[in-house]
Short mmCIF file of C-alpha atoms in Angstrom, two decimals:
data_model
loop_
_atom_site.label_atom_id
_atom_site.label_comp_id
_atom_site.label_asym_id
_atom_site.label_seq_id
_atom_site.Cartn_x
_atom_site.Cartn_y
_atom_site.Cartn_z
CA UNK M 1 90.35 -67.51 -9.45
CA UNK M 2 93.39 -66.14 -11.30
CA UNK M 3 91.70 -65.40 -14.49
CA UNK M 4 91.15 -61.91 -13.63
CA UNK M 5 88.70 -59.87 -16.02
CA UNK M 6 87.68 -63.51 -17.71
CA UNK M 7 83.83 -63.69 -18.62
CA UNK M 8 83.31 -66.47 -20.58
CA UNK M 9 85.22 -69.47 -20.05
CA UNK M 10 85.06 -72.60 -22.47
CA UNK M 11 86.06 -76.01 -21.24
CA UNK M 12 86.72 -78.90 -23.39
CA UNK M 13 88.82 -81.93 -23.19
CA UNK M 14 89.35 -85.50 -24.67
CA UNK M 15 86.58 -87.16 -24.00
CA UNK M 16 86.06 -89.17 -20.80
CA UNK M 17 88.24 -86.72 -18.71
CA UNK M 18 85.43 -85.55 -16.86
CA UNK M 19 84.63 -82.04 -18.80
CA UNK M 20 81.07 -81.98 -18.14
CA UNK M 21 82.21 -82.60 -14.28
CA UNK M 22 84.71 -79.80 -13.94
CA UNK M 23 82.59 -77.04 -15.92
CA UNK M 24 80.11 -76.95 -13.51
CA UNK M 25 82.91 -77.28 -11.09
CA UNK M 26 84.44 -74.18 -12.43
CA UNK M 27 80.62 -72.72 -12.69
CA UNK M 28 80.52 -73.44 -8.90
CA UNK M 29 83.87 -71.88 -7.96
CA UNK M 30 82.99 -68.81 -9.85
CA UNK M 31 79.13 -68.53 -8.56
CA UNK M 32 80.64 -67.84 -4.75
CA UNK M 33 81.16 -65.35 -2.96
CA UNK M 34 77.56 -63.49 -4.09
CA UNK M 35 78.13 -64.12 -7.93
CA UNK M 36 76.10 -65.12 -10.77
CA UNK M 37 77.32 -67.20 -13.29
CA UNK M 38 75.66 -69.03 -16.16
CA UNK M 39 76.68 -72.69 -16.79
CA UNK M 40 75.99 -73.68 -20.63
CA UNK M 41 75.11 -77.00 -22.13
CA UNK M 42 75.93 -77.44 -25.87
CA UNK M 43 75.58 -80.90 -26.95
CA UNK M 44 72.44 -81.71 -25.84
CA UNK M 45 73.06 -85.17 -23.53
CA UNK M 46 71.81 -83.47 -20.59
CA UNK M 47 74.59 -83.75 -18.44
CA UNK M 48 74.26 -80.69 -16.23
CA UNK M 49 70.83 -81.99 -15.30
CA UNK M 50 72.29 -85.68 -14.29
CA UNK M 51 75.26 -83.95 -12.34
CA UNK M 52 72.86 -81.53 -10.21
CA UNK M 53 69.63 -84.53 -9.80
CA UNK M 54 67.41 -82.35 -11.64
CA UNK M 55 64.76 -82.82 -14.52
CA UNK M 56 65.86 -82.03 -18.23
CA UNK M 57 66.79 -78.59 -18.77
CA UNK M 58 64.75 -76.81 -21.23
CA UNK M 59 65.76 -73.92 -23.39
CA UNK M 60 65.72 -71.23 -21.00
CA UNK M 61 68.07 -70.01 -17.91
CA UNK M 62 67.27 -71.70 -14.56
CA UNK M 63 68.60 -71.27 -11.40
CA UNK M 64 69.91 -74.60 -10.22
CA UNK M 65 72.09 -74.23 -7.01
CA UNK M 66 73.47 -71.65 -4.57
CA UNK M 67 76.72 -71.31 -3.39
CA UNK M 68 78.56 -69.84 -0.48
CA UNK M 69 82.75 -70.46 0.35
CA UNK M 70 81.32 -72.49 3.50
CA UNK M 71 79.90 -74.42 1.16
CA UNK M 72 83.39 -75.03 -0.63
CA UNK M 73 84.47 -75.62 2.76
CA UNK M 74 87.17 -72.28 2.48
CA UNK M 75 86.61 -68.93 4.55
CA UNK M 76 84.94 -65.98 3.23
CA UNK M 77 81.52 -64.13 2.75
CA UNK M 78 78.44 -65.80 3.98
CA UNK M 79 76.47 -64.08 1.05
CA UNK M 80 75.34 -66.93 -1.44
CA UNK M 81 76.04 -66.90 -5.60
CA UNK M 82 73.53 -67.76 -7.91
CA UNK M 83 74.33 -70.54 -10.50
CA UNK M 84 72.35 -70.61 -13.63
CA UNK M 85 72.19 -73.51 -16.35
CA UNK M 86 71.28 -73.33 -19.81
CA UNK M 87 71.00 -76.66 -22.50
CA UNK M 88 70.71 -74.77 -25.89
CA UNK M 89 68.59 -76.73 -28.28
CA UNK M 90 69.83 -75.91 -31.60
CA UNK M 91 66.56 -75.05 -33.41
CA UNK M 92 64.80 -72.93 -30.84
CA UNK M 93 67.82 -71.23 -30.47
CA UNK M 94 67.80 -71.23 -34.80
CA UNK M 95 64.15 -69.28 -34.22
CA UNK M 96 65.74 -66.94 -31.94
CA UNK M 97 68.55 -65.39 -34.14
CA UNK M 98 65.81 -65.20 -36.70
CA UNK M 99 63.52 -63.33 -34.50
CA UNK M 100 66.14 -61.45 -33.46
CA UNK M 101 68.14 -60.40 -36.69
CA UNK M 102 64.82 -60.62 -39.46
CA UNK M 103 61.98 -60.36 -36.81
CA UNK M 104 60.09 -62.78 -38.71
CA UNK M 105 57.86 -63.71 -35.25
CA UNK M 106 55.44 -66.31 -36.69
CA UNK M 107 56.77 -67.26 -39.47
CA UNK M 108 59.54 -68.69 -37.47
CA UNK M 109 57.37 -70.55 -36.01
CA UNK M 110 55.77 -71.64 -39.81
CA UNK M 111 59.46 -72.25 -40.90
CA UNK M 112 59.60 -74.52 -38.48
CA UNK M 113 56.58 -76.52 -39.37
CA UNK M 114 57.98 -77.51 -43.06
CA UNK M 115 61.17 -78.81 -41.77
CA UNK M 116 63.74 -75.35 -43.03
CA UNK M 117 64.71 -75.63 -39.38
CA UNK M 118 65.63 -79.03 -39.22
CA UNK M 119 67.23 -79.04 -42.41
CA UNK M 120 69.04 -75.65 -41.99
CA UNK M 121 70.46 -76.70 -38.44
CA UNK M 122 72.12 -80.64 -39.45
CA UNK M 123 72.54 -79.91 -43.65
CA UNK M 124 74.04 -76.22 -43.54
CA UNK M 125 78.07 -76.34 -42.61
CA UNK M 126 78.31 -74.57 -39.39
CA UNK M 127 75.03 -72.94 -38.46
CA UNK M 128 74.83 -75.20 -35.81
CA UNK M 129 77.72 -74.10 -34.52
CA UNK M 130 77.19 -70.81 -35.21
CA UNK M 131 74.52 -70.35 -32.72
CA UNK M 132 76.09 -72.29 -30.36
CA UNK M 133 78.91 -69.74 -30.04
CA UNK M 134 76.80 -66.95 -30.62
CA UNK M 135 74.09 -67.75 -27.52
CA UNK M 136 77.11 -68.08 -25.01
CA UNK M 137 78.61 -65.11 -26.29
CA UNK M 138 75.44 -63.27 -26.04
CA UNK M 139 75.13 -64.05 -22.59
CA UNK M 140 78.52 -62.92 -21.23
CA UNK M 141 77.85 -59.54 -23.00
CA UNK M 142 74.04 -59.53 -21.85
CA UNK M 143 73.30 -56.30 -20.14
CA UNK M 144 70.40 -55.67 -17.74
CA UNK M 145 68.17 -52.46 -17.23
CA UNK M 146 70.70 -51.11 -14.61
CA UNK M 147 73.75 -51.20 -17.60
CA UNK M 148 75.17 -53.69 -15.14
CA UNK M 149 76.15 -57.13 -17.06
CA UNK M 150 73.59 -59.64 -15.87
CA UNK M 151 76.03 -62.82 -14.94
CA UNK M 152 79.38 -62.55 -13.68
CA UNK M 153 80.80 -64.96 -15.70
CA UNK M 154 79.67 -67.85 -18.24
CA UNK M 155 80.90 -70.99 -18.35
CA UNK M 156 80.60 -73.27 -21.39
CA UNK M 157 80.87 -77.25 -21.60
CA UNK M 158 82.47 -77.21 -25.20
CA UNK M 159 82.95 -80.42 -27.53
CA UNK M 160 85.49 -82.42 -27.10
CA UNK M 161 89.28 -80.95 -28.00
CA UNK M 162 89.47 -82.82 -31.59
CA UNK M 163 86.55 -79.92 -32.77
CA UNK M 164 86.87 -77.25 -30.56
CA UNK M 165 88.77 -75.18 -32.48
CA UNK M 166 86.74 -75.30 -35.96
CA UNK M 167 83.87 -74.87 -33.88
CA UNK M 168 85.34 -71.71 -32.62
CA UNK M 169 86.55 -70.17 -35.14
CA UNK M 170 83.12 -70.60 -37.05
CA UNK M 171 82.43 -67.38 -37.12
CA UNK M 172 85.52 -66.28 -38.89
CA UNK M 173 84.46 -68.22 -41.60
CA UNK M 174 81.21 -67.14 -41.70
CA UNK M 175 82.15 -63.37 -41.52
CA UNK M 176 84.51 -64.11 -44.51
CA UNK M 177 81.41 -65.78 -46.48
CA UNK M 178 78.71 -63.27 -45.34
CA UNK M 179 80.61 -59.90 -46.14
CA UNK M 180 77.80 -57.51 -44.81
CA UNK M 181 74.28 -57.69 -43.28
CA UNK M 182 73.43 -58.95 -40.37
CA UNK M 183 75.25 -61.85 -40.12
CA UNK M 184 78.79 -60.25 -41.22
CA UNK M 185 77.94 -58.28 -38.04
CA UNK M 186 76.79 -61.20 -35.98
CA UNK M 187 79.75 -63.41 -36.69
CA UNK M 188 82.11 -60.09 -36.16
CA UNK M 189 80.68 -59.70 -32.40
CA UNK M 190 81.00 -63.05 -31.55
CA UNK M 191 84.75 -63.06 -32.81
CA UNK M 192 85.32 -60.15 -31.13
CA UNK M 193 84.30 -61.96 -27.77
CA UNK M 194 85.91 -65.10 -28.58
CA UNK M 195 89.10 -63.60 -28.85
CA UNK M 196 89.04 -61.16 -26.52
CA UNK M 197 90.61 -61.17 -23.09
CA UNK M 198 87.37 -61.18 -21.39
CA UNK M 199 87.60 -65.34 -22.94
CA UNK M 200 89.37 -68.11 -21.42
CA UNK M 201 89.45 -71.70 -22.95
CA UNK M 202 90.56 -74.43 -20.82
CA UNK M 203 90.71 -77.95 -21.18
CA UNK M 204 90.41 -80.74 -19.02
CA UNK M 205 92.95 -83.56 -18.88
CA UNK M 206 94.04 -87.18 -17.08
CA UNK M 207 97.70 -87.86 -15.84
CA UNK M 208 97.81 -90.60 -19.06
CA UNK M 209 99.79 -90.17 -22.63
CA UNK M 210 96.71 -89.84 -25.22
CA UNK M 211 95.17 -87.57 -23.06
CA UNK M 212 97.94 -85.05 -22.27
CA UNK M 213 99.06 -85.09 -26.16
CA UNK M 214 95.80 -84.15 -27.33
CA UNK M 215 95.53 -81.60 -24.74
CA UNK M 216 98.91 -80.12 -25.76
CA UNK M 217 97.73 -80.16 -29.53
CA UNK M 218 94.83 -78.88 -28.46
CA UNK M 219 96.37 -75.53 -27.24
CA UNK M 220 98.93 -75.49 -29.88
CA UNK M 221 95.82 -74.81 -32.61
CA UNK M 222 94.23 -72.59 -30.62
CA UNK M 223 97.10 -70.46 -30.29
CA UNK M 224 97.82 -70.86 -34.22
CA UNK M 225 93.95 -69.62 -34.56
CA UNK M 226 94.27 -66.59 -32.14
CA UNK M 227 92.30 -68.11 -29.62
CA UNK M 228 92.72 -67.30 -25.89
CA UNK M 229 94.02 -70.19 -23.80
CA UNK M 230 93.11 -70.51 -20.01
CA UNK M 231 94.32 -72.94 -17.74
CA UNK M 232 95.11 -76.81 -17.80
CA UNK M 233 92.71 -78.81 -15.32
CA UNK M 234 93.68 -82.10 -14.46
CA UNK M 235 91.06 -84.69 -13.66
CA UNK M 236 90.72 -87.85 -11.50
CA UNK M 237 94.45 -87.27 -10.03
CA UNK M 238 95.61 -90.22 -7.18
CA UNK M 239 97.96 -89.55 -4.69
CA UNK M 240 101.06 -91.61 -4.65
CA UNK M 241 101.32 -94.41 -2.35
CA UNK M 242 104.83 -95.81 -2.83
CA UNK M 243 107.66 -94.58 -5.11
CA UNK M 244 110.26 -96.52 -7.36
CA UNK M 245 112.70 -96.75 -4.77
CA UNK M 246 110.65 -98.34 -2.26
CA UNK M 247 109.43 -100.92 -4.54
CA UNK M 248 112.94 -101.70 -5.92
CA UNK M 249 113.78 -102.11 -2.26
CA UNK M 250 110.85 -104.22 -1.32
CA UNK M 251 112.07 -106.62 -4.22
CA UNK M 252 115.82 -106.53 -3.06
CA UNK M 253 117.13 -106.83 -0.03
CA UNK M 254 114.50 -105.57 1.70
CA UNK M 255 112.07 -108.73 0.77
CA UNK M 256 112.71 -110.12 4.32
CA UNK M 257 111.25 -106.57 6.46
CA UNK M 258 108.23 -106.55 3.55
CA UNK M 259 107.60 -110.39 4.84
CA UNK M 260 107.88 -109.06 8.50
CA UNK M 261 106.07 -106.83 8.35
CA UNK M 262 103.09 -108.41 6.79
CA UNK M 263 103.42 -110.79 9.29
CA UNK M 264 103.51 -108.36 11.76
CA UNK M 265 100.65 -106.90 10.46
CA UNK M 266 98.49 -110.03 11.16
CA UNK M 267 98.35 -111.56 7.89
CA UNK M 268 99.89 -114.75 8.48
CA UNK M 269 96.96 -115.65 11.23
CA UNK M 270 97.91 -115.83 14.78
CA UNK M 271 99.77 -119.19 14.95
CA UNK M 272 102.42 -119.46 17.56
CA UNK M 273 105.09 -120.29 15.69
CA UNK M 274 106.74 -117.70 13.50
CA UNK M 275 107.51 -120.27 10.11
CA UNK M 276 104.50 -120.60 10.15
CA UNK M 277 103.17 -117.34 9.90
CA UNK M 278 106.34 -116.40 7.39
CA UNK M 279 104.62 -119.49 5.53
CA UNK M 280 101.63 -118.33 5.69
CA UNK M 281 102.31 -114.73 4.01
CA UNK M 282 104.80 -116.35 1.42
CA UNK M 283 102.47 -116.91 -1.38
CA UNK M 284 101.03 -112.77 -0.67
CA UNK M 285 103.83 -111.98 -0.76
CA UNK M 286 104.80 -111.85 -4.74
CA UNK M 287 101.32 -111.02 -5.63
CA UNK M 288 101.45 -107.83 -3.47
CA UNK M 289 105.05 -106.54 -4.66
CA UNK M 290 104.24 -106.35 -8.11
CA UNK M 291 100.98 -104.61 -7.99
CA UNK M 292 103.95 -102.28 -5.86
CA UNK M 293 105.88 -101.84 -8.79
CA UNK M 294 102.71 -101.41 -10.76
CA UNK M 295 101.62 -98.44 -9.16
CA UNK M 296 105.67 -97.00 -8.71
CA UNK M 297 105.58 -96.96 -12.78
CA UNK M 298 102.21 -95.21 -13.11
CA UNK M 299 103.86 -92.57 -10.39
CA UNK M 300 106.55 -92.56 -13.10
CA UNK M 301 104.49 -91.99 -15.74
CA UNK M 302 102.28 -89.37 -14.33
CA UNK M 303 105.84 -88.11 -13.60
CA UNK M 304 106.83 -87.70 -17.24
CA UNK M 305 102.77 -86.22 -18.49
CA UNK M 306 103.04 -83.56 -15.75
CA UNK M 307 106.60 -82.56 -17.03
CA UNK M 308 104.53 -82.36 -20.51
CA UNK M 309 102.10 -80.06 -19.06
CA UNK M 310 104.34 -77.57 -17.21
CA UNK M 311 106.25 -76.64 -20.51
CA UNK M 312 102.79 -75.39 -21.58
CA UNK M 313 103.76 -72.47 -19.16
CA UNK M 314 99.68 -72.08 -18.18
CA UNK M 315 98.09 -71.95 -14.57
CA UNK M 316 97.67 -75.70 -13.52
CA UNK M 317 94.76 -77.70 -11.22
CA UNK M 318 95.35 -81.00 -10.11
CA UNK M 319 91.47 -82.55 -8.71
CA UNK M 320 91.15 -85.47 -7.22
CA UNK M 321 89.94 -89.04 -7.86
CA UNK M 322 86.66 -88.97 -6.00
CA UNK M 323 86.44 -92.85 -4.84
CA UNK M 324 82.63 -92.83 -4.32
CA UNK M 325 81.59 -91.30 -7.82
CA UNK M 326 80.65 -87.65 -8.47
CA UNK M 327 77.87 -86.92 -6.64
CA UNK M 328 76.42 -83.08 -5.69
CA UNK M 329 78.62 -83.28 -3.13
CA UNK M 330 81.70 -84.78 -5.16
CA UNK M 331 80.97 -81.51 -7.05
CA UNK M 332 81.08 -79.18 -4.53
CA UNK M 333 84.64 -80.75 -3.28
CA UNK M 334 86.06 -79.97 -6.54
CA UNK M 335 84.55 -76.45 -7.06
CA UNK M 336 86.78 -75.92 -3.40
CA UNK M 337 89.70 -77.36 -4.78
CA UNK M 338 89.50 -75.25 -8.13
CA UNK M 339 88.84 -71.99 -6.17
CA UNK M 340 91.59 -73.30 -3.44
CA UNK M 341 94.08 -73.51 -5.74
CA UNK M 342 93.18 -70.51 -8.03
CA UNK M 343 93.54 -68.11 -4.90
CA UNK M 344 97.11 -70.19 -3.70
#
């Protein structure tokens, strides 16, 4: 891919773009060629599971696919990646960075019990978020016995673009609240990751106004907040069939050829006599020519949001419209397309 010495990335979009779809896209694209990536969950609907047809992820790293360039269907190494998926679940993950930070072991576990967790993760401003950010950065920094990092790269499936930069920057705030201790020092590494170059946030976008305004709000703050941006995927893209001009000539003084040729093309019936076949297409005929210039002004209009996109000046994927649903194998297309165009 072109986001060389990346780690972690973070993709978010407006919801309904598909940002749960093209993380573990991107999670595949990065996993091949023999590497090991880690694909994170952090709001808890499961969706990694649904998209790879397994059971509910619990709070632990498992191995869910394997993934080869054949398998993308581009050239390369037969050796085969390792993807890894995580769903954090905000209090275990609460009991960790206790464990962890104030080794408290079983009373953790006691904590638990009387509710502080609970309370502590949904009443306390941004400690859910905290460990959120914390556990992915954690990962991309993880080290095993050999000194070697353990995964390649990390990908997380963020919250929608509207929060993702407050619940990035959480850790600024809680450094400035928390001057020393343990978690001044927590928050510190994490920011230190977050905005580091080894970080990439992306977010995921459709060809339609809202979308493509949030999006370029969306990278406006995180620049403002010292955040590094990534790349601009766009989602659920169709090809053109017809442009402006051809419509405006099927209405004009073209009409007659359109009628022809739908005539020719056997939808008038097969009636010897030719009025009667031109009869027969006449009342298609109208119908068909406006959904025409329907689709020529969504061309248009995808026209003007991609124009929008390109003055963000950032490296740009265009996936397709799957027409049969994202299935495992929907999500291996895309991972090809993503690494496809990342090595063009």
């Amino acid at each position: 891919m072109d986001w060389e010495g990346v780690r972690l990335h973070v993709v978010s979009g407006k919801g309904g773009t598909g940002k749960t779809t093209l993380a573990a896209a991107l999670a595949l694209a990065l996993a091949a060629e023999g590497r090991r990536t880690l694909l994170i969950e952090v709001e808890g609907r499961q969706g990694i599971a649904e998209l790879f047809g397994i059971a509910a992820l619990p709070y632990e790293e498992r191995r869910v696919a394997g993934v080869t360039s054949s398998q993308l269907g581009l050239p390369g190494p037969k050796t085969a990646g390792d993807l890894y998926a995580l769903a954090i679940d905000t209090e275990q993950a609460l009991l960790e960075y206790l464990d962890m930070f104030y080794k408290l072991g079983r009373a953790g576990k006691a904590l638990q019990k009387v509710g502080f967790v609970d309370f502590a993760t949904t009443v306390a401003p941004g400690v859910r978020d905290v460990l959120l950010t914390g556990k992915a950065c954690e990962a991309a920094r993880r080290k095993g016995p050999d000194g070697r990092r353990v995964y390649d790269a990390v990908v997380m499936d963020a919250p929608p673009t509207g929060r993702l930069t407050r619940f990035l920057n959480v850790n600024s705030e809680v450094a400035g609240l928390a001057r020393f201790g343990p978690i001044h020092s927590q928050a510190q590494a994490v920011m230190g990751v977050l905005k580091s170059p080894e970080t990439a946030v992306h977010l995921v976008t459709l060809l339609e106004e809202m979308p493509v305004q949030e999006t370029v709000d969306g990278f406006a703050e995180l620049r403002e907040a010292g955040l590094p941006v990534g790349g601009v995927l766009v989602n659920m893209v169709r090809p053109p069939v017809l442009d402006a001009a051809a419509v405006d000539a099927a209405h004009g003084d073209h009409r007659e050829e359109v009628a022809q040729a739908l005539v020719e093309a056997g939808l008038g019936g097969r009636s010897r006599s030719a009025a009667t076949r031109r009869s027969a297409v006449e009342p298609l005929l109208d119908p068909l020519l406006d959904q025409a210039r329907e689709h020529a002004e969504r061309v248009a209009l995808e026209q003007q949001q991609r124009a929008e996109l390109a003055a963000l000046d950032l490296p740009g994927y265009e996936l397709p419209l799957l027409s049969g649903g994202v299935d495992l194998g929907g999500l291996y297309e895309l991972a090809g397309e993503l690494k496809r165009q990342g090595a063009a």
